[in-house]
PDB file of C-alpha atoms and ligand atoms in Angstrom:
ATOM      1  CA  UNK J   1     -68.994  63.738 193.541  1.00  0.00           C
ATOM      2  CA  UNK J   2     -69.371  66.356 190.919  1.00  0.00           C
ATOM      3  CA  UNK J   3     -69.162  65.129 187.288  1.00  0.00           C
ATOM      4  CA  UNK J   4     -67.099  67.497 185.086  1.00  0.00           C
ATOM      5  CA  UNK J   5     -69.142  68.221 181.946  1.00  0.00           C
ATOM      6  CA  UNK J   6     -67.180  66.778 178.975  1.00  0.00           C
ATOM      7  CA  UNK J   7     -66.845  69.193 176.028  1.00  0.00           C
ATOM      8  CA  UNK J   8     -67.714  67.789 172.685  1.00  0.00           C
ATOM      9  CA  UNK J   9     -69.116  64.557 174.183  1.00  0.00           C
ATOM     10  CA  UNK J  10     -71.238  63.896 170.954  1.00  0.00           C
ATOM     11  CA  UNK J  11     -69.875  63.982 167.515  1.00  0.00           C
ATOM     12  CA  UNK J  12     -69.792  67.700 166.496  1.00  0.00           C
ATOM     13  CA  UNK J  13     -72.421  68.640 163.980  1.00  0.00           C
ATOM     14  CA  UNK J  14     -69.856  69.734 161.306  1.00  0.00           C
ATOM     15  CA  UNK J  15     -68.361  66.260 161.142  1.00  0.00           C
ATOM     16  CA  UNK J  16     -69.858  63.665 158.814  1.00  0.00           C
ATOM     17  CA  UNK J  17     -70.256  60.271 160.522  1.00  0.00           C
ATOM     18  CA  UNK J  18     -69.931  58.263 157.380  1.00  0.00           C
ATOM     19  CA  UNK J  19     -66.504  59.890 156.627  1.00  0.00           C
ATOM     20  CA  UNK J  20     -64.946  59.446 160.037  1.00  0.00           C
ATOM     21  CA  UNK J  21     -61.475  57.702 160.011  1.00  0.00           C
ATOM     22  CA  UNK J  22     -61.827  54.187 161.157  1.00  0.00           C
ATOM     23  CA  UNK J  23     -58.400  53.839 162.482  1.00  0.00           C
ATOM     24  CA  UNK J  24     -56.352  56.803 164.028  1.00  0.00           C
ATOM     25  CA  UNK J  25     -52.777  56.591 165.126  1.00  0.00           C
ATOM     26  CA  UNK J  26     -51.154  59.177 167.400  1.00  0.00           C
ATOM     27  CA  UNK J  27     -47.442  60.109 167.997  1.00  0.00           C
ATOM     28  CA  UNK J  28     -47.776  61.639 171.282  1.00  0.00           C
ATOM     29  CA  UNK J  29     -44.798  64.111 171.122  1.00  0.00           C
ATOM     30  CA  UNK J  30     -43.968  67.012 173.359  1.00  0.00           C
ATOM     31  CA  UNK J  31     -44.500  65.811 176.981  1.00  0.00           C
ATOM     32  CA  UNK J  32     -40.982  66.822 178.039  1.00  0.00           C
ATOM     33  CA  UNK J  33     -41.349  70.295 176.481  1.00  0.00           C
ATOM     34  CA  UNK J  34     -44.736  70.695 178.168  1.00  0.00           C
ATOM     35  CA  UNK J  35     -43.149  70.039 181.584  1.00  0.00           C
ATOM     36  CA  UNK J  36     -40.151  72.206 180.883  1.00  0.00           C
ATOM     37  CA  UNK J  37     -42.249  75.108 179.970  1.00  0.00           C
ATOM     38  CA  UNK J  38     -43.693  74.938 183.394  1.00  0.00           C
ATOM     39  CA  UNK J  39     -40.531  74.342 185.234  1.00  0.00           C
ATOM     40  CA  UNK J  40     -41.650  70.797 186.107  1.00  0.00           C
ATOM     41  CA  UNK J  41     -39.635  67.544 185.803  1.00  0.00           C
ATOM     42  CA  UNK J  42     -40.190  65.725 182.376  1.00  0.00           C
ATOM     43  CA  UNK J  43     -42.177  62.847 184.169  1.00  0.00           C
ATOM     44  CA  UNK J  44     -44.924  65.287 184.944  1.00  0.00           C
ATOM     45  CA  UNK J  45     -45.448  65.705 181.183  1.00  0.00           C
ATOM     46  CA  UNK J  46     -45.797  62.085 180.792  1.00  0.00           C
ATOM     47  CA  UNK J  47     -48.301  61.962 183.621  1.00  0.00           C
ATOM     48  CA  UNK J  48     -50.346  64.590 181.916  1.00  0.00           C
ATOM     49  CA  UNK J  49     -49.893  62.764 178.763  1.00  0.00           C
ATOM     50  CA  UNK J  50     -51.644  59.828 180.082  1.00  0.00           C
ATOM     51  CA  UNK J  51     -54.691  62.026 180.946  1.00  0.00           C
ATOM     52  CA  UNK J  52     -54.806  63.373 177.394  1.00  0.00           C
ATOM     53  CA  UNK J  53     -54.512  59.899 175.922  1.00  0.00           C
ATOM     54  CA  UNK J  54     -57.479  58.665 178.048  1.00  0.00           C
ATOM     55  CA  UNK J  55     -59.522  61.527 176.957  1.00  0.00           C
ATOM     56  CA  UNK J  56     -58.782  61.014 173.389  1.00  0.00           C
ATOM     57  CA  UNK J  57     -59.529  57.331 173.744  1.00  0.00           C
ATOM     58  CA  UNK J  58     -62.860  58.093 175.273  1.00  0.00           C
ATOM     59  CA  UNK J  59     -63.583  60.703 172.593  1.00  0.00           C
ATOM     60  CA  UNK J  60     -62.859  58.200 169.748  1.00  0.00           C
ATOM     61  CA  UNK J  61     -65.395  55.737 171.394  1.00  0.00           C
ATOM     62  CA  UNK J  62     -67.991  58.563 171.921  1.00  0.00           C
ATOM     63  CA  UNK J  63     -67.746  59.606 168.268  1.00  0.00           C
ATOM     64  CA  UNK J  64     -67.692  56.175 166.838  1.00  0.00           C
ATOM     65  CA  UNK J  65     -64.171  55.698 165.705  1.00  0.00           C
ATOM     66  CA  UNK J  66     -63.312  52.137 165.767  1.00  0.00           C
ATOM     67  CA  UNK J  67     -59.523  51.989 166.451  1.00  0.00           C
ATOM     68  CA  UNK J  68     -56.816  54.186 168.135  1.00  0.00           C
ATOM     69  CA  UNK J  69     -53.118  53.265 168.125  1.00  0.00           C
ATOM     70  CA  UNK J  70     -50.801  55.159 170.362  1.00  0.00           C
ATOM     71  CA  UNK J  71     -46.994  55.323 170.219  1.00  0.00           C
ATOM     72  CA  UNK J  72     -46.045  55.042 173.881  1.00  0.00           C
ATOM     73  CA  UNK J  73     -42.420  53.929 173.673  1.00  0.00           C
ATOM     74  CA  UNK J  74     -40.124  53.413 170.700  1.00  0.00           C
ATOM     75  CA  UNK J  75     -37.225  50.967 170.474  1.00  0.00           C
ATOM     76  CA  UNK J  76     -35.052  54.179 170.402  1.00  0.00           C
ATOM     77  CA  UNK J  77     -36.502  55.444 173.786  1.00  0.00           C
ATOM     78  CA  UNK J  78     -34.334  53.074 175.842  1.00  0.00           C
ATOM     79  CA  UNK J  79     -31.586  55.642 175.126  1.00  0.00           C
ATOM     80  CA  UNK J  80     -33.320  58.103 177.541  1.00  0.00           C
ATOM     81  CA  UNK J  81     -31.962  58.699 181.045  1.00  0.00           C
ATOM     82  CA  UNK J  82     -32.440  55.544 183.160  1.00  0.00           C
ATOM     83  CA  UNK J  83     -34.773  57.153 185.620  1.00  0.00           C
ATOM     84  CA  UNK J  84     -37.104  58.430 182.804  1.00  0.00           C
ATOM     85  CA  UNK J  85     -37.335  54.947 181.372  1.00  0.00           C
ATOM     86  CA  UNK J  86     -37.895  53.440 184.765  1.00  0.00           C
ATOM     87  CA  UNK J  87     -40.628  55.944 185.360  1.00  0.00           C
ATOM     88  CA  UNK J  88     -42.400  55.244 181.986  1.00  0.00           C
ATOM     89  CA  UNK J  89     -42.288  51.438 182.626  1.00  0.00           C
ATOM     90  CA  UNK J  90     -43.824  51.966 186.134  1.00  0.00           C
ATOM     91  CA  UNK J  91     -46.393  54.358 184.757  1.00  0.00           C
ATOM     92  CA  UNK J  92     -47.529  51.914 182.007  1.00  0.00           C
ATOM     93  CA  UNK J  93     -47.909  49.203 184.643  1.00  0.00           C
ATOM     94  CA  UNK J  94     -49.803  51.512 187.008  1.00  0.00           C
ATOM     95  CA  UNK J  95     -52.184  52.875 184.477  1.00  0.00           C
ATOM     96  CA  UNK J  96     -52.975  49.398 183.288  1.00  0.00           C
ATOM     97  CA  UNK J  97     -53.718  48.111 186.713  1.00  0.00           C
ATOM     98  CA  UNK J  98     -55.752  51.234 187.563  1.00  0.00           C
ATOM     99  CA  UNK J  99     -57.762  51.478 184.277  1.00  0.00           C
ATOM    100  CA  UNK J 100     -58.534  47.821 183.602  1.00  0.00           C
ATOM    101  CA  UNK J 101     -61.894  47.955 185.326  1.00  0.00           C
ATOM    102  CA  UNK J 102     -62.881  51.132 183.402  1.00  0.00           C
ATOM    103  CA  UNK J 103     -61.731  49.565 180.175  1.00  0.00           C
ATOM    104  CA  UNK J 104     -64.057  46.577 180.854  1.00  0.00           C
ATOM    105  CA  UNK J 105     -66.939  49.007 181.747  1.00  0.00           C
ATOM    106  CA  UNK J 106     -66.371  51.004 178.512  1.00  0.00           C
ATOM    107  CA  UNK J 107     -65.983  47.774 176.326  1.00  0.00           C
ATOM    108  CA  UNK J 108     -62.320  48.771 175.171  1.00  0.00           C
ATOM    109  CA  UNK J 109     -60.273  45.998 173.765  1.00  0.00           C
ATOM    110  CA  UNK J 110     -56.561  46.863 174.583  1.00  0.00           C
ATOM    111  CA  UNK J 111     -53.511  45.350 172.941  1.00  0.00           C
ATOM    112  CA  UNK J 112     -49.927  46.069 173.174  1.00  0.00           C
ATOM    113  CA  UNK J 113     -47.614  45.643 170.241  1.00  0.00           C
ATOM    114  CA  UNK J 114     -43.834  45.751 169.912  1.00  0.00           C
ATOM    115  CA  UNK J 115     -40.952  43.657 171.253  1.00  0.00           C
ATOM    116  CA  UNK J 116     -42.677  43.068 174.623  1.00  0.00           C
ATOM    117  CA  UNK J 117     -40.283  40.347 175.809  1.00  0.00           C
ATOM    118  CA  UNK J 118     -37.712  43.074 176.578  1.00  0.00           C
ATOM    119  CA  UNK J 119     -40.116  44.887 179.070  1.00  0.00           C
ATOM    120  CA  UNK J 120     -39.912  44.364 182.797  1.00  0.00           C
ATOM    121  CA  UNK J 121     -41.591  41.045 183.699  1.00  0.00           C
ATOM    122  CA  UNK J 122     -44.190  42.632 185.935  1.00  0.00           C
ATOM    123  CA  UNK J 123     -45.245  44.898 183.162  1.00  0.00           C
ATOM    124  CA  UNK J 124     -45.433  41.856 180.762  1.00  0.00           C
ATOM    125  CA  UNK J 125     -47.752  40.122 183.270  1.00  0.00           C
ATOM    126  CA  UNK J 126     -50.057  43.278 183.574  1.00  0.00           C
ATOM    127  CA  UNK J 127     -50.111  43.506 179.812  1.00  0.00           C
ATOM    128  CA  UNK J 128     -51.151  39.798 179.456  1.00  0.00           C
ATOM    129  CA  UNK J 129     -53.726  40.183 181.960  1.00  0.00           C
ATOM    130  CA  UNK J 130     -55.259  43.287 180.392  1.00  0.00           C
ATOM    131  CA  UNK J 131     -55.154  41.885 176.888  1.00  0.00           C
ATOM    132  CA  UNK J 132     -56.829  38.479 178.049  1.00  0.00           C
ATOM    133  CA  UNK J 133     -59.646  40.253 179.959  1.00  0.00           C
ATOM    134  CA  UNK J 134     -60.396  42.733 177.216  1.00  0.00           C
ATOM    135  CA  UNK J 135     -60.156  40.424 174.257  1.00  0.00           C
ATOM    136  CA  UNK J 136     -63.844  40.094 173.801  1.00  0.00           C
ATOM    137  CA  UNK J 137     -64.520  43.784 174.043  1.00  0.00           C
ATOM    138  CA  UNK J 138     -66.001  45.382 170.952  1.00  0.00           C
ATOM    139  CA  UNK J 139     -66.581  49.242 171.224  1.00  0.00           C
ATOM    140  CA  UNK J 140     -63.031  50.292 170.292  1.00  0.00           C
ATOM    141  CA  UNK J 141     -59.665  48.563 169.569  1.00  0.00           C
ATOM    142  CA  UNK J 142     -56.896  50.459 171.484  1.00  0.00           C
ATOM    143  CA  UNK J 143     -53.373  49.599 170.618  1.00  0.00           C
ATOM    144  CA  UNK J 144     -50.470  50.682 172.548  1.00  0.00           C
ATOM    145  CA  UNK J 145     -47.023  50.408 170.711  1.00  0.00           C
ATOM    146  CA  UNK J 146     -44.486  49.800 173.352  1.00  0.00           C
ATOM    147  CA  UNK J 147     -40.839  48.980 172.548  1.00  0.00           C
ATOM    148  CA  UNK J 148     -42.064  49.275 169.079  1.00  0.00           C
ATOM    149  CA  UNK J 149     -40.190  50.054 165.831  1.00  0.00           C
ATOM    150  CA  UNK J 150     -41.807  49.913 162.374  1.00  0.00           C
ATOM    151  CA  UNK J 151     -38.804  48.338 160.602  1.00  0.00           C
ATOM    152  CA  UNK J 152     -38.598  45.724 163.357  1.00  0.00           C
ATOM    153  CA  UNK J 153     -42.278  45.008 162.850  1.00  0.00           C
ATOM    154  CA  UNK J 154     -41.605  44.397 159.198  1.00  0.00           C
ATOM    155  CA  UNK J 155     -38.731  42.335 159.793  1.00  0.00           C
ATOM    156  CA  UNK J 156     -40.538  40.000 162.274  1.00  0.00           C
ATOM    157  CA  UNK J 157     -43.308  39.601 159.501  1.00  0.00           C
ATOM    158  CA  UNK J 158     -40.721  38.653 157.036  1.00  0.00           C
ATOM    159  CA  UNK J 159     -39.143  36.118 159.315  1.00  0.00           C
ATOM    160  CA  UNK J 160     -42.493  34.499 160.106  1.00  0.00           C
ATOM    161  CA  UNK J 161     -43.409  34.348 156.528  1.00  0.00           C
ATOM    162  CA  UNK J 162     -39.836  32.886 155.585  1.00  0.00           C
ATOM    163  CA  UNK J 163     -40.338  30.281 158.286  1.00  0.00           C
ATOM    164  CA  UNK J 164     -43.656  29.201 156.699  1.00  0.00           C
ATOM    165  CA  UNK J 165     -42.008  29.055 153.253  1.00  0.00           C
ATOM    166  CA  UNK J 166     -39.084  26.970 154.781  1.00  0.00           C
ATOM    167  CA  UNK J 167     -41.588  24.564 156.331  1.00  0.00           C
ATOM    168  CA  UNK J 168     -43.340  24.250 153.034  1.00  0.00           C
ATOM    169  CA  UNK J 169     -46.696  25.582 154.315  1.00  0.00           C
ATOM    170  CA  UNK J 170     -46.508  28.630 152.129  1.00  0.00           C
ATOM    171  CA  UNK J 171     -45.384  29.177 148.529  1.00  0.00           C
ATOM    172  CA  UNK J 172     -43.359  32.324 147.636  1.00  0.00           C
ATOM    173  CA  UNK J 173     -46.052  33.134 145.015  1.00  0.00           C
ATOM    174  CA  UNK J 174     -48.696  33.309 147.697  1.00  0.00           C
ATOM    175  CA  UNK J 175     -47.044  36.243 149.429  1.00  0.00           C
ATOM    176  CA  UNK J 176     -48.963  39.358 148.646  1.00  0.00           C
ATOM    177  CA  UNK J 177     -49.994  42.542 150.563  1.00  0.00           C
ATOM    178  CA  UNK J 178     -53.004  40.841 152.229  1.00  0.00           C
ATOM    179  CA  UNK J 179     -50.973  37.980 153.440  1.00  0.00           C
ATOM    180  CA  UNK J 180     -48.163  40.328 154.588  1.00  0.00           C
ATOM    181  CA  UNK J 181     -50.581  42.475 156.506  1.00  0.00           C
ATOM    182  CA  UNK J 182     -51.791  39.267 158.344  1.00  0.00           C
ATOM    183  CA  UNK J 183     -48.370  38.995 159.840  1.00  0.00           C
ATOM    184  CA  UNK J 184     -48.025  42.609 161.096  1.00  0.00           C
ATOM    185  CA  UNK J 185     -49.044  43.465 164.676  1.00  0.00           C
ATOM    186  CA  UNK J 186     -52.031  45.419 163.358  1.00  0.00           C
ATOM    187  CA  UNK J 187     -53.699  42.272 161.817  1.00  0.00           C
ATOM    188  CA  UNK J 188     -57.387  42.438 162.515  1.00  0.00           C
ATOM    189  CA  UNK J 189     -57.493  46.265 162.773  1.00  0.00           C
ATOM    190  CA  UNK J 190     -58.943  48.573 159.977  1.00  0.00           C
ATOM    191  CA  UNK J 191     -56.484  50.131 157.574  1.00  0.00           C
ATOM    192  CA  UNK J 192     -54.869  53.218 159.122  1.00  0.00           C
ATOM    193  CA  UNK J 193     -56.759  56.340 157.921  1.00  0.00           C
ATOM    194  CA  UNK J 194     -55.212  59.154 159.853  1.00  0.00           C
ATOM    195  CA  UNK J 195     -51.833  59.666 161.660  1.00  0.00           C
ATOM    196  CA  UNK J 196     -51.609  62.630 164.034  1.00  0.00           C
ATOM    197  CA  UNK J 197     -48.314  63.977 165.432  1.00  0.00           C
ATOM    198  CA  UNK J 198     -48.237  66.650 168.031  1.00  0.00           C
ATOM    199  CA  UNK J 199     -45.493  69.197 168.826  1.00  0.00           C
ATOM    200  CA  UNK J 200     -44.795  70.211 165.359  1.00  0.00           C
ATOM    201  CA  UNK J 201     -42.157  67.696 164.147  1.00  0.00           C
ATOM    202  CA  UNK J 202     -42.751  66.468 160.531  1.00  0.00           C
ATOM    203  CA  UNK J 203     -41.417  62.921 160.997  1.00  0.00           C
ATOM    204  CA  UNK J 204     -42.951  59.418 161.036  1.00  0.00           C
ATOM    205  CA  UNK J 205     -40.268  58.321 163.519  1.00  0.00           C
ATOM    206  CA  UNK J 206     -40.379  54.605 162.616  1.00  0.00           C
ATOM    207  CA  UNK J 207     -44.052  54.319 163.497  1.00  0.00           C
ATOM    208  CA  UNK J 208     -46.448  52.125 161.519  1.00  0.00           C
ATOM    209  CA  UNK J 209     -44.214  52.278 158.351  1.00  0.00           C
ATOM    210  CA  UNK J 210     -46.158  49.880 156.365  1.00  0.00           C
ATOM    211  CA  UNK J 211     -49.586  51.029 157.551  1.00  0.00           C
ATOM    212  CA  UNK J 212     -49.040  54.617 157.002  1.00  0.00           C
ATOM    213  CA  UNK J 213     -48.776  54.168 153.163  1.00  0.00           C
ATOM    214  CA  UNK J 214     -52.100  55.728 152.263  1.00  0.00           C
ATOM    215  CA  UNK J 215     -52.915  57.394 155.621  1.00  0.00           C
ATOM    216  CA  UNK J 216     -53.515  61.128 155.911  1.00  0.00           C
ATOM    217  CA  UNK J 217     -51.071  63.083 158.020  1.00  0.00           C
ATOM    218  CA  UNK J 218     -51.972  65.733 160.557  1.00  0.00           C
ATOM    219  CA  UNK J 219     -49.317  67.680 162.421  1.00  0.00           C
ATOM    220  CA  UNK J 220     -50.054  70.190 165.099  1.00  0.00           C
ATOM    221  CA  UNK J 221     -47.765  72.398 167.072  1.00  0.00           C
ATOM    222  CA  UNK J 222     -49.743  71.650 170.247  1.00  0.00           C
ATOM    223  CA  UNK J 223     -47.901  69.650 172.771  1.00  0.00           C
ATOM    224  CA  UNK J 224     -49.422  66.250 173.571  1.00  0.00           C
ATOM    225  CA  UNK J 225     -50.556  67.013 177.192  1.00  0.00           C
ATOM    226  CA  UNK J 226     -52.539  69.891 175.600  1.00  0.00           C
ATOM    227  CA  UNK J 227     -54.098  67.871 172.788  1.00  0.00           C
ATOM    228  CA  UNK J 228     -57.798  67.664 173.724  1.00  0.00           C
ATOM    229  CA  UNK J 229     -61.130  67.183 172.091  1.00  0.00           C
ATOM    230  CA  UNK J 230     -61.172  70.586 170.607  1.00  0.00           C
ATOM    231  CA  UNK J 231     -57.703  69.725 168.983  1.00  0.00           C
ATOM    232  CA  UNK J 232     -58.969  66.324 168.054  1.00  0.00           C
ATOM    233  CA  UNK J 233     -61.974  67.913 166.458  1.00  0.00           C
ATOM    234  CA  UNK J 234     -59.664  70.104 164.297  1.00  0.00           C
ATOM    235  CA  UNK J 235     -57.742  67.033 163.144  1.00  0.00           C
ATOM    236  CA  UNK J 236     -60.778  65.099 162.203  1.00  0.00           C
ATOM    237  CA  UNK J 237     -62.296  68.199 160.438  1.00  0.00           C
ATOM    238  CA  UNK J 238     -59.008  68.558 158.477  1.00  0.00           C
ATOM    239  CA  UNK J 239     -59.117  64.843 157.569  1.00  0.00           C
ATOM    240  CA  UNK J 240     -62.653  65.193 156.330  1.00  0.00           C
ATOM    241  CA  UNK J 241     -61.625  67.893 153.957  1.00  0.00           C
ATOM    242  CA  UNK J 242     -58.894  65.794 152.370  1.00  0.00           C
ATOM    243  CA  UNK J 243     -59.425  64.250 148.949  1.00  0.00           C
ATOM    244  CA  UNK J 244     -58.277  60.626 149.412  1.00  0.00           C
ATOM    245  CA  UNK J 245     -57.389  59.274 146.002  1.00  0.00           C
ATOM    246  CA  UNK J 246     -55.182  56.339 146.939  1.00  0.00           C
ATOM    247  CA  UNK J 247     -52.933  56.998 143.943  1.00  0.00           C
ATOM    248  CA  UNK J 248     -55.812  57.153 141.478  1.00  0.00           C
ATOM    249  CA  UNK J 249     -57.340  60.136 139.637  1.00  0.00           C
ATOM    250  CA  UNK J 250     -60.838  61.278 139.969  1.00  0.00           C
ATOM    251  CA  UNK J 251     -63.126  60.509 137.060  1.00  0.00           C
TER     252      UNK J 251
HETATM  253  C1  FPP Z   1     -43.080  61.815 173.883  1.00  0.00           C
HETATM  254  O1  FPP Z   1     -42.879  62.954 174.514  1.00  0.00           O
HETATM  255  C2  FPP Z   1     -43.766  60.802 174.886  1.00  0.00           C
HETATM  256  C3  FPP Z   1     -43.258  59.601 175.263  1.00  0.00           C
HETATM  257  C4  FPP Z   1     -42.113  59.028 174.690  1.00  0.00           C
HETATM  258  C5  FPP Z   1     -44.083  58.837 176.164  1.00  0.00           C
HETATM  259  C6  FPP Z   1     -45.538  58.773 175.828  1.00  0.00           C
HETATM  260  C7  FPP Z   1     -46.211  57.999 176.852  1.00  0.00           C
HETATM  261  C8  FPP Z   1     -47.407  58.286 177.441  1.00  0.00           C
HETATM  262  C9  FPP Z   1     -48.064  59.503 177.200  1.00  0.00           C
HETATM  263  C10 FPP Z   1     -47.998  57.290 178.497  1.00  0.00           C
HETATM  264  C11 FPP Z   1     -48.996  56.411 177.845  1.00  0.00           C
HETATM  265  C12 FPP Z   1     -49.341  55.363 178.736  1.00  0.00           C
HETATM  266  C13 FPP Z   1     -50.081  54.280 178.441  1.00  0.00           C
HETATM  267  C14 FPP Z   1     -50.422  53.287 179.589  1.00  0.00           C
HETATM  268  C15 FPP Z   1     -50.554  53.963 177.115  1.00  0.00           C
HETATM  269  P1  FPP Z   1     -41.280  63.584 174.727  1.00  0.00           P
HETATM  270  O2  FPP Z   1     -40.837  62.884 176.040  1.00  0.00           O
HETATM  271  O3  FPP Z   1     -40.452  62.970 173.507  1.00  0.00           O
HETATM  272  O4  FPP Z   1     -41.386  65.080 174.699  1.00  0.00           O
HETATM  273  P2  FPP Z   1     -40.278  66.021 174.222  1.00  0.00           P
HETATM  274  O5  FPP Z   1     -40.010  65.722 172.725  1.00  0.00           O
HETATM  275  O6  FPP Z   1     -40.992  67.349 174.452  1.00  0.00           O
HETATM  276  O7  FPP Z   1     -39.075  65.894 175.087  1.00  0.00           O
END
């Protein structure tokens, strides 16, 4: 078997290791357009999208980025044609089954976030299995937002907190940002540093609404299936040039 040389396997010398984002999120937009441009069915774009995601995940690990969160399916995506939705559900399941061994070998911890109870039962079982098996893995935290909505995430956190107040185990005065964050799906993951959106749209689309508060945004016209390490390098280089002030002024 010939091993394809991977471009940019090591951290490129122009990037500063100490200033890498710890947590990157991606809105993987443009799969459908990528396929259409080639006269292919939309599902082919999703297939190629998986390849792109795998490479970016491996790249994050190679370069020492601790966490990657990908928007795979939004609560609004149920409105797509039934056959596309079915294809995506089957794709998630197949990818999970096929990639689990490699995720173990590469020490990837995978978690799925969102309203998972509405997903097909067979997919839920595959998700549970992958999350259980990779729970102790340490090299990178890979989070897949599926049937995810940022507003819905905030509401479920509010409900959980309200329940605790009702039960008397929590006082309203104890509710602060840190406590709130412990009730979000991203509990245990570093603060979001960089959100990348492909295919040019300047929207957050209900993704990580709380977490994006102080993240840097990077939008590229490149369609997701074409988003490779060269593109990712550009995104990180742009991030490293930003002056992150978190609302303060420099003295
Ligand atoms: C957006 O492109 C893409 C999606 C809604 C699906 C993304 C899913 C994957 C890449 C698969 C990930 C798989 C796993 C297991 C994590 P679009 O269809 O909205 O493209 P368009 O805007 O050009 O129509």
